[in-house]
Every structure is written in structure tokens, then in C-alpha cells.
PDB file of C-alpha atoms in Angstrom:
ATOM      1  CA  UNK B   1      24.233  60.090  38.152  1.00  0.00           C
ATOM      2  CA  UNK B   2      28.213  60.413  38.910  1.00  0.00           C
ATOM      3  CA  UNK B   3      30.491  57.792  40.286  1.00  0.00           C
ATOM      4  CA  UNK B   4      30.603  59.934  43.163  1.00  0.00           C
ATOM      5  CA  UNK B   5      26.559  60.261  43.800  1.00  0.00           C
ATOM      6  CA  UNK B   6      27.218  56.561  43.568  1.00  0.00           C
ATOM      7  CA  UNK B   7      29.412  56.124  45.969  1.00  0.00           C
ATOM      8  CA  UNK B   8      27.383  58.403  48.700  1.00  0.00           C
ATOM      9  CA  UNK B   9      24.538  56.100  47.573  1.00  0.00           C
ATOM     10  CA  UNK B  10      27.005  53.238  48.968  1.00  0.00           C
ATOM     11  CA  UNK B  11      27.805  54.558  52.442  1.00  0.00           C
ATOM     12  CA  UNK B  12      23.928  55.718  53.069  1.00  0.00           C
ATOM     13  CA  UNK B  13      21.772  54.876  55.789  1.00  0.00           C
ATOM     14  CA  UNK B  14      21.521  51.386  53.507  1.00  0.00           C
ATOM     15  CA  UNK B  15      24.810  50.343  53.265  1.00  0.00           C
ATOM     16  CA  UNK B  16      25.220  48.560  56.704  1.00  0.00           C
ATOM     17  CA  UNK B  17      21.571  46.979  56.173  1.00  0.00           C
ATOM     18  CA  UNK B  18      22.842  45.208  53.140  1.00  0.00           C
ATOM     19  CA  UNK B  19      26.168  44.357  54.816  1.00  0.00           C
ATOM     20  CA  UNK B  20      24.433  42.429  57.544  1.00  0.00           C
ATOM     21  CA  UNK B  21      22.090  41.342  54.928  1.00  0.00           C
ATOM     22  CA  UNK B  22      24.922  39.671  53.183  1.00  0.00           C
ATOM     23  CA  UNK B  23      26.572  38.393  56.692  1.00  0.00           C
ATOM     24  CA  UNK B  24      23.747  37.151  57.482  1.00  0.00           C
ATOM     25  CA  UNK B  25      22.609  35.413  54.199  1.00  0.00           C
ATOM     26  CA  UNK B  26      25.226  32.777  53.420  1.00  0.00           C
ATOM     27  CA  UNK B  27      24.236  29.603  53.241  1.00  0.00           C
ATOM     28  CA  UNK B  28      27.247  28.392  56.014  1.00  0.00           C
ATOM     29  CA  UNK B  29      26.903  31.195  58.108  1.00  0.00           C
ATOM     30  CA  UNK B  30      23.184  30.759  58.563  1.00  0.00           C
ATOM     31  CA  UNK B  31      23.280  27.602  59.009  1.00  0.00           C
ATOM     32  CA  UNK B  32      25.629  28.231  62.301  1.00  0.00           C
ATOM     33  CA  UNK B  33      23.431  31.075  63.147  1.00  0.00           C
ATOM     34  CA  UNK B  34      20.308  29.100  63.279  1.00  0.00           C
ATOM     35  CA  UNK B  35      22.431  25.948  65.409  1.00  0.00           C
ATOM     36  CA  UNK B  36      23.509  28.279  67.645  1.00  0.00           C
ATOM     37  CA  UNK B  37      20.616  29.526  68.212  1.00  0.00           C
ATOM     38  CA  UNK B  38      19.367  26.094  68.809  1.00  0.00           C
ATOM     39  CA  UNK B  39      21.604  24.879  71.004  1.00  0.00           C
ATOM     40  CA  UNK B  40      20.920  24.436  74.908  1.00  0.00           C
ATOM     41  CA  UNK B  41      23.732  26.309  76.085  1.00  0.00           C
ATOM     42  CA  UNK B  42      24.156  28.559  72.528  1.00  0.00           C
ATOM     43  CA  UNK B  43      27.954  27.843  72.690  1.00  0.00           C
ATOM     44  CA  UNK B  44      28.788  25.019  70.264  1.00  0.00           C
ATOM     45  CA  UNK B  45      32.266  23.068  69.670  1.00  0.00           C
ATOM     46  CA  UNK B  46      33.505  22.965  66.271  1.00  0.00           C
ATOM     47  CA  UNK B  47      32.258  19.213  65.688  1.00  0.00           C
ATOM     48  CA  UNK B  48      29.272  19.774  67.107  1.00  0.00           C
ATOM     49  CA  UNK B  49      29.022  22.778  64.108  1.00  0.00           C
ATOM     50  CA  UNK B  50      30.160  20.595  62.061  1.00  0.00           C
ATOM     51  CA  UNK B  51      27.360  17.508  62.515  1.00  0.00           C
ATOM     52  CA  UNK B  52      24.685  19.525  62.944  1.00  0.00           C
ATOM     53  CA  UNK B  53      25.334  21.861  59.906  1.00  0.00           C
ATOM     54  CA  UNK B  54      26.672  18.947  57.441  1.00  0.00           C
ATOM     55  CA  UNK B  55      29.682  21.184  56.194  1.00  0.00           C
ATOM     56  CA  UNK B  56      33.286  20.342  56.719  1.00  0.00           C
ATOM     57  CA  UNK B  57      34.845  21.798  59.441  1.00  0.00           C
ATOM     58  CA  UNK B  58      37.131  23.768  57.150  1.00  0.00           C
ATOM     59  CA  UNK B  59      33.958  25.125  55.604  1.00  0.00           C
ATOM     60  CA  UNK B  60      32.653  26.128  59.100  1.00  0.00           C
ATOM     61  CA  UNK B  61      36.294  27.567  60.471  1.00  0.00           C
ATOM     62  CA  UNK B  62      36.148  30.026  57.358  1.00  0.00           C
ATOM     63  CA  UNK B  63      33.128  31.101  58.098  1.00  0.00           C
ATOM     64  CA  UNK B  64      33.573  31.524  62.137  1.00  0.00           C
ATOM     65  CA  UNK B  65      36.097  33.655  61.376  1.00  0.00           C
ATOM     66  CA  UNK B  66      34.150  35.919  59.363  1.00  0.00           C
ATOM     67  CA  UNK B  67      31.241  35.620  61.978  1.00  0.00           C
ATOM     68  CA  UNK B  68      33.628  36.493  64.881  1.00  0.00           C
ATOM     69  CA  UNK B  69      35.861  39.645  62.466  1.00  0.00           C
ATOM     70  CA  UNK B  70      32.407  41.231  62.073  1.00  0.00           C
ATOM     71  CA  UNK B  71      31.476  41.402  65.893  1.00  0.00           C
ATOM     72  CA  UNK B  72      29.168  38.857  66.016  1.00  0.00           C
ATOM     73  CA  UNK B  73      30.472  35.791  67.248  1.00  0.00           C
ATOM     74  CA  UNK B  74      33.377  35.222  69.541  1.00  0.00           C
ATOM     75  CA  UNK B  75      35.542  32.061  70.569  1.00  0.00           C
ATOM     76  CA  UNK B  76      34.957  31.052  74.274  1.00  0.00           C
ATOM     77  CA  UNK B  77      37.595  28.928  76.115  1.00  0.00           C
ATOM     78  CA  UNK B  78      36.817  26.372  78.975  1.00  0.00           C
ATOM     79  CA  UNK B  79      40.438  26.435  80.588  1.00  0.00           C
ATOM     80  CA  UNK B  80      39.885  23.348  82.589  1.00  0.00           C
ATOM     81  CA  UNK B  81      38.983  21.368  79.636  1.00  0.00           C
ATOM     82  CA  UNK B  82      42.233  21.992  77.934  1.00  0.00           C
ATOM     83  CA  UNK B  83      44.419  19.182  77.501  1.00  0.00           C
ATOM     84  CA  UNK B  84      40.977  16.471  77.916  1.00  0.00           C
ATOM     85  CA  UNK B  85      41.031  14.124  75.068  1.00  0.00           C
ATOM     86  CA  UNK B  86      37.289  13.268  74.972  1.00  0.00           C
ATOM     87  CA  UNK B  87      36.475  17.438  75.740  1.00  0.00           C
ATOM     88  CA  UNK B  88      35.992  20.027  74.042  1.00  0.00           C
ATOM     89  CA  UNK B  89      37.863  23.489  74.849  1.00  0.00           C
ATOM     90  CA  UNK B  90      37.039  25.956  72.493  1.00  0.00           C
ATOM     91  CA  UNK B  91      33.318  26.975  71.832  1.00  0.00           C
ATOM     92  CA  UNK B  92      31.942  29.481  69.840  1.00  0.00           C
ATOM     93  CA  UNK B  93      28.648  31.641  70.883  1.00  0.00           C
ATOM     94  CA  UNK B  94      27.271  35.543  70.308  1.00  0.00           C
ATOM     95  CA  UNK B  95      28.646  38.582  71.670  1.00  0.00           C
ATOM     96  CA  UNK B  96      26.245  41.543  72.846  1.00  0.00           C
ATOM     97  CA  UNK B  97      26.608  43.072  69.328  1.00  0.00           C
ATOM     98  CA  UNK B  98      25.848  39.597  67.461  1.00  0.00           C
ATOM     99  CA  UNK B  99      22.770  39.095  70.007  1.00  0.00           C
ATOM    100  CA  UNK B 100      21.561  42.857  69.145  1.00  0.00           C
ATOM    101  CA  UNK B 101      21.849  42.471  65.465  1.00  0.00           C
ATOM    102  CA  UNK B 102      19.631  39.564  65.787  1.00  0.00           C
ATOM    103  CA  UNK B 103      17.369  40.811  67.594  1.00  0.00           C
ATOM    104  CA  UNK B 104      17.126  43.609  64.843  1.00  0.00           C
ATOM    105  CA  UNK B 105      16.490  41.518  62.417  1.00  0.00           C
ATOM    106  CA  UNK B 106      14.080  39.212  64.075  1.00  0.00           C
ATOM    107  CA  UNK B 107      16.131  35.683  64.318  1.00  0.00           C
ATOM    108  CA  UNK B 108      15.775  35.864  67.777  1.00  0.00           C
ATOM    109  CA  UNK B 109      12.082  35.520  67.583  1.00  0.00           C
ATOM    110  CA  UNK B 110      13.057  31.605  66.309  1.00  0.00           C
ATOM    111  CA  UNK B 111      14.264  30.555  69.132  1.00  0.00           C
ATOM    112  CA  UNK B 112      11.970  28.136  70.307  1.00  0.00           C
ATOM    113  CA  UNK B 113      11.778  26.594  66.729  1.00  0.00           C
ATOM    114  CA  UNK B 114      15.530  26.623  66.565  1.00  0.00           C
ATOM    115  CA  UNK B 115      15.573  24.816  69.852  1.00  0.00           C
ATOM    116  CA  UNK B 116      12.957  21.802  68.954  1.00  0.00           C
ATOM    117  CA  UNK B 117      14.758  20.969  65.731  1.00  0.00           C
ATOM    118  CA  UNK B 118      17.943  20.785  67.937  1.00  0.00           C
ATOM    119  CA  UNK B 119      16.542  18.538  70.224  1.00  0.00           C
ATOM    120  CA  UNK B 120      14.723  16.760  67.876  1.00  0.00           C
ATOM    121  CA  UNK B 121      18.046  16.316  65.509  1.00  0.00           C
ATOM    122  CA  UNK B 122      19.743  12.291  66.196  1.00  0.00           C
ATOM    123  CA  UNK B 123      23.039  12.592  68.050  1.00  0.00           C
ATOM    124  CA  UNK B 124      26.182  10.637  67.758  1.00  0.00           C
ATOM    125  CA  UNK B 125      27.605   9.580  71.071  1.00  0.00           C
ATOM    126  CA  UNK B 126      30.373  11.994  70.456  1.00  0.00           C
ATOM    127  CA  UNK B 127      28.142  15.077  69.869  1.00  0.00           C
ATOM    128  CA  UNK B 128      26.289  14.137  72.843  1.00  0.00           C
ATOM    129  CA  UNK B 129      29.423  13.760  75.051  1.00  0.00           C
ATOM    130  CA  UNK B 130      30.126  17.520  73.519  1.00  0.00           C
ATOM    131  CA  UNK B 131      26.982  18.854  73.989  1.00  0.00           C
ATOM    132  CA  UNK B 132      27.151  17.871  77.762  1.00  0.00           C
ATOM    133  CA  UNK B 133      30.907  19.039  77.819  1.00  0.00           C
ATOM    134  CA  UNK B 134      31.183  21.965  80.325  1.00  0.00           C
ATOM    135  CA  UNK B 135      31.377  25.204  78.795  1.00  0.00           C
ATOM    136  CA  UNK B 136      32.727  29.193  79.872  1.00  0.00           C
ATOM    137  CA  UNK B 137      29.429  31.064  80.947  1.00  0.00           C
ATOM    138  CA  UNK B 138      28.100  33.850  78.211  1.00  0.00           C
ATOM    139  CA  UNK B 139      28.374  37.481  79.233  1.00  0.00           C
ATOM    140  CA  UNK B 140      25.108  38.230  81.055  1.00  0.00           C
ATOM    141  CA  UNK B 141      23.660  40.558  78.117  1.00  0.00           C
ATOM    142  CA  UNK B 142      24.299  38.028  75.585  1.00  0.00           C
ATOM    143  CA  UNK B 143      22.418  34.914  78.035  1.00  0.00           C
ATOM    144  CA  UNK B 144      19.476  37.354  78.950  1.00  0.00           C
ATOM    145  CA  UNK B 145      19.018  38.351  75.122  1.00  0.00           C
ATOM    146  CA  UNK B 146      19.100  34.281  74.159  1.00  0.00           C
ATOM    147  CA  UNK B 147      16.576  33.210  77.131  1.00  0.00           C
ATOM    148  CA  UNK B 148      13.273  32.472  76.098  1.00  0.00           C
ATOM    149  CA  UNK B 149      10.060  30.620  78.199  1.00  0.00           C
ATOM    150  CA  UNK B 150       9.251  26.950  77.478  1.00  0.00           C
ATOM    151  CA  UNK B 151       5.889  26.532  76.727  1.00  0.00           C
ATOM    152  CA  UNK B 152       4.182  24.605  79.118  1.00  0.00           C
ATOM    153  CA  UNK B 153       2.228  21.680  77.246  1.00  0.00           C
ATOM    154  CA  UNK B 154       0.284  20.832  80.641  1.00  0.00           C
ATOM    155  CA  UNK B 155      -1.492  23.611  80.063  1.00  0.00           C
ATOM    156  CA  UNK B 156      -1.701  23.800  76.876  1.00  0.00           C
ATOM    157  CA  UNK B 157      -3.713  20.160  76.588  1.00  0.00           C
ATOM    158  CA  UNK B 158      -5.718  21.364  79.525  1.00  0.00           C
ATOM    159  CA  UNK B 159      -4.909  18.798  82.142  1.00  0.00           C
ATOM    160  CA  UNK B 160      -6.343  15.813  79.740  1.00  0.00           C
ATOM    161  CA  UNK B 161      -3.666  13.515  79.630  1.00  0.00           C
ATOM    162  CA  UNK B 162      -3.220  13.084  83.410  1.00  0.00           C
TER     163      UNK B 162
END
């Protein structure tokens, strides 16, 4: 085989798979994938990134940034929380083609283990005044795609603990 069979081989029907294979595969970058995912609103502040994934925030910003260049993630700004000491401002969430990539590759079917491991995670007082922070609304797409139904343990235990 040539170097130029090769490189067709490279820009083939496989060559975004393994892109967003590779985006998707680092350690960092899953890990904000997966608290995102989690999260109640799926629009986290940097420290709240930052406790729930263990990495430093410099670590994290590196890696947003790569997230948000490819499409998939994008910074959201809560004007009136500018300027608020205790507040966070900036948050950082899916866009439409972040939430359809997922989907394509299945993450989205986690969301309900992504969320209990959230809420089940211990929270400072600080990333609990963030996590209750007000935040920008997600485009509708992006909310619809994330929305899943809470299962309802009444009915799951059949009435027996009432």
C-alpha cells in the first residue's frame, strides 16, 4: 500500500469515528463529560468541575477548551451574576452538536446513573452554594436531548413502605 492509499484510508468514513473516539476518551475530558451529564442543571462552574472531577482547574480549563473548539461544549454566561463574589458567572454545558454526538455514541443512555452518583457525591458548602447559583437556560434542543424520567420508587416497592 502507498502513502497515498494511506492517507485516503485516513479521511474514510472512519476517520471522524476515531476522532470523537479520541475526544471522547481522555481521561479529563470524560471525566467532565460524565459530571456534566450528572449535574441537575448540566451547566457546571469551573470549581464545581474542578471538585467533582479531582483535577486542577488548569487541567480542566485545557481541556474545556478543547471540548468547546470541537463543537461540543460551549461557555454560558449568567449576566446578572457578574460582579457577585460568592456567584458563579460563567458555566459550561453541551451544545446541540455535543448532545447529538452523545447520543450517537450512547452516553446519553447514563444519565440516570450519572445523576445518582452526583447526588450521591459529598458537597462542600461552596459547591453547594454553586450548584444552587442561578444559571443562563440551555438552548431547547440541547435541554430536551438531556431530560430523562425519574423512576418512581413508589411504584417500584409496590406501595409497601407506606
Amino acid at each position: 500500500m502507498s502513502e497515498t492509499d494511506t492517507g485516503a484510508a485516513d479521511a474514510g468514513p472512519f476517520a471522524e469515528q476515531q476522532r470523537l473516539f479520541t475526544l471522547l476518551s481522555q481521561d479529563t475530558r470524560h471525566l467532565i463529560i460524565q459530571e456534566l451529564l450528572g449535574h441537575p442543571a448540566h451547566l457546571m462552574s469551573l470549581a464545581e468541575l474542578e471538585y467533582m472531577t479531582g483535577k486542577s482547574q488548569a487541567a480542566i480549563k485545557d481541556q474545556l477548551e478543547t471540548l468547546i473548539d470541537a463543537g461540543l461544549l460551549a461557555r454560558y454566561t449568567y449576566d446578572p451574576s457578574e460582579g457577585t463574589r460568592d456567584l458563579p458567572s460563567q458555566f459550561y454545558g453541551f451544545t446541540e452538536q455535543g448532545v447529538e454526538v452523545l447520543h450517537d455514541y450512547k452516553y446519553l443512555r447514563g444519565l440516570p446513573v450519572a445523576r445518582a452518583l452526583y447526588e450521591n457525591t459529598r458537597k462542600t458548602e461552596k459547591i453547594k452554594r454553586h450548584e444552587s447559583a442561578p444559571r443562563p437556560e440551555l438552548p431547547d434542543a440541547v435541554a430536551d436531548a438531556l431530560e430523562f424520567d425519574e423512576p418512581d420508587l413508589d411504584a417500584i416497592d409496590g406501595g409497601t413502605n407506606r
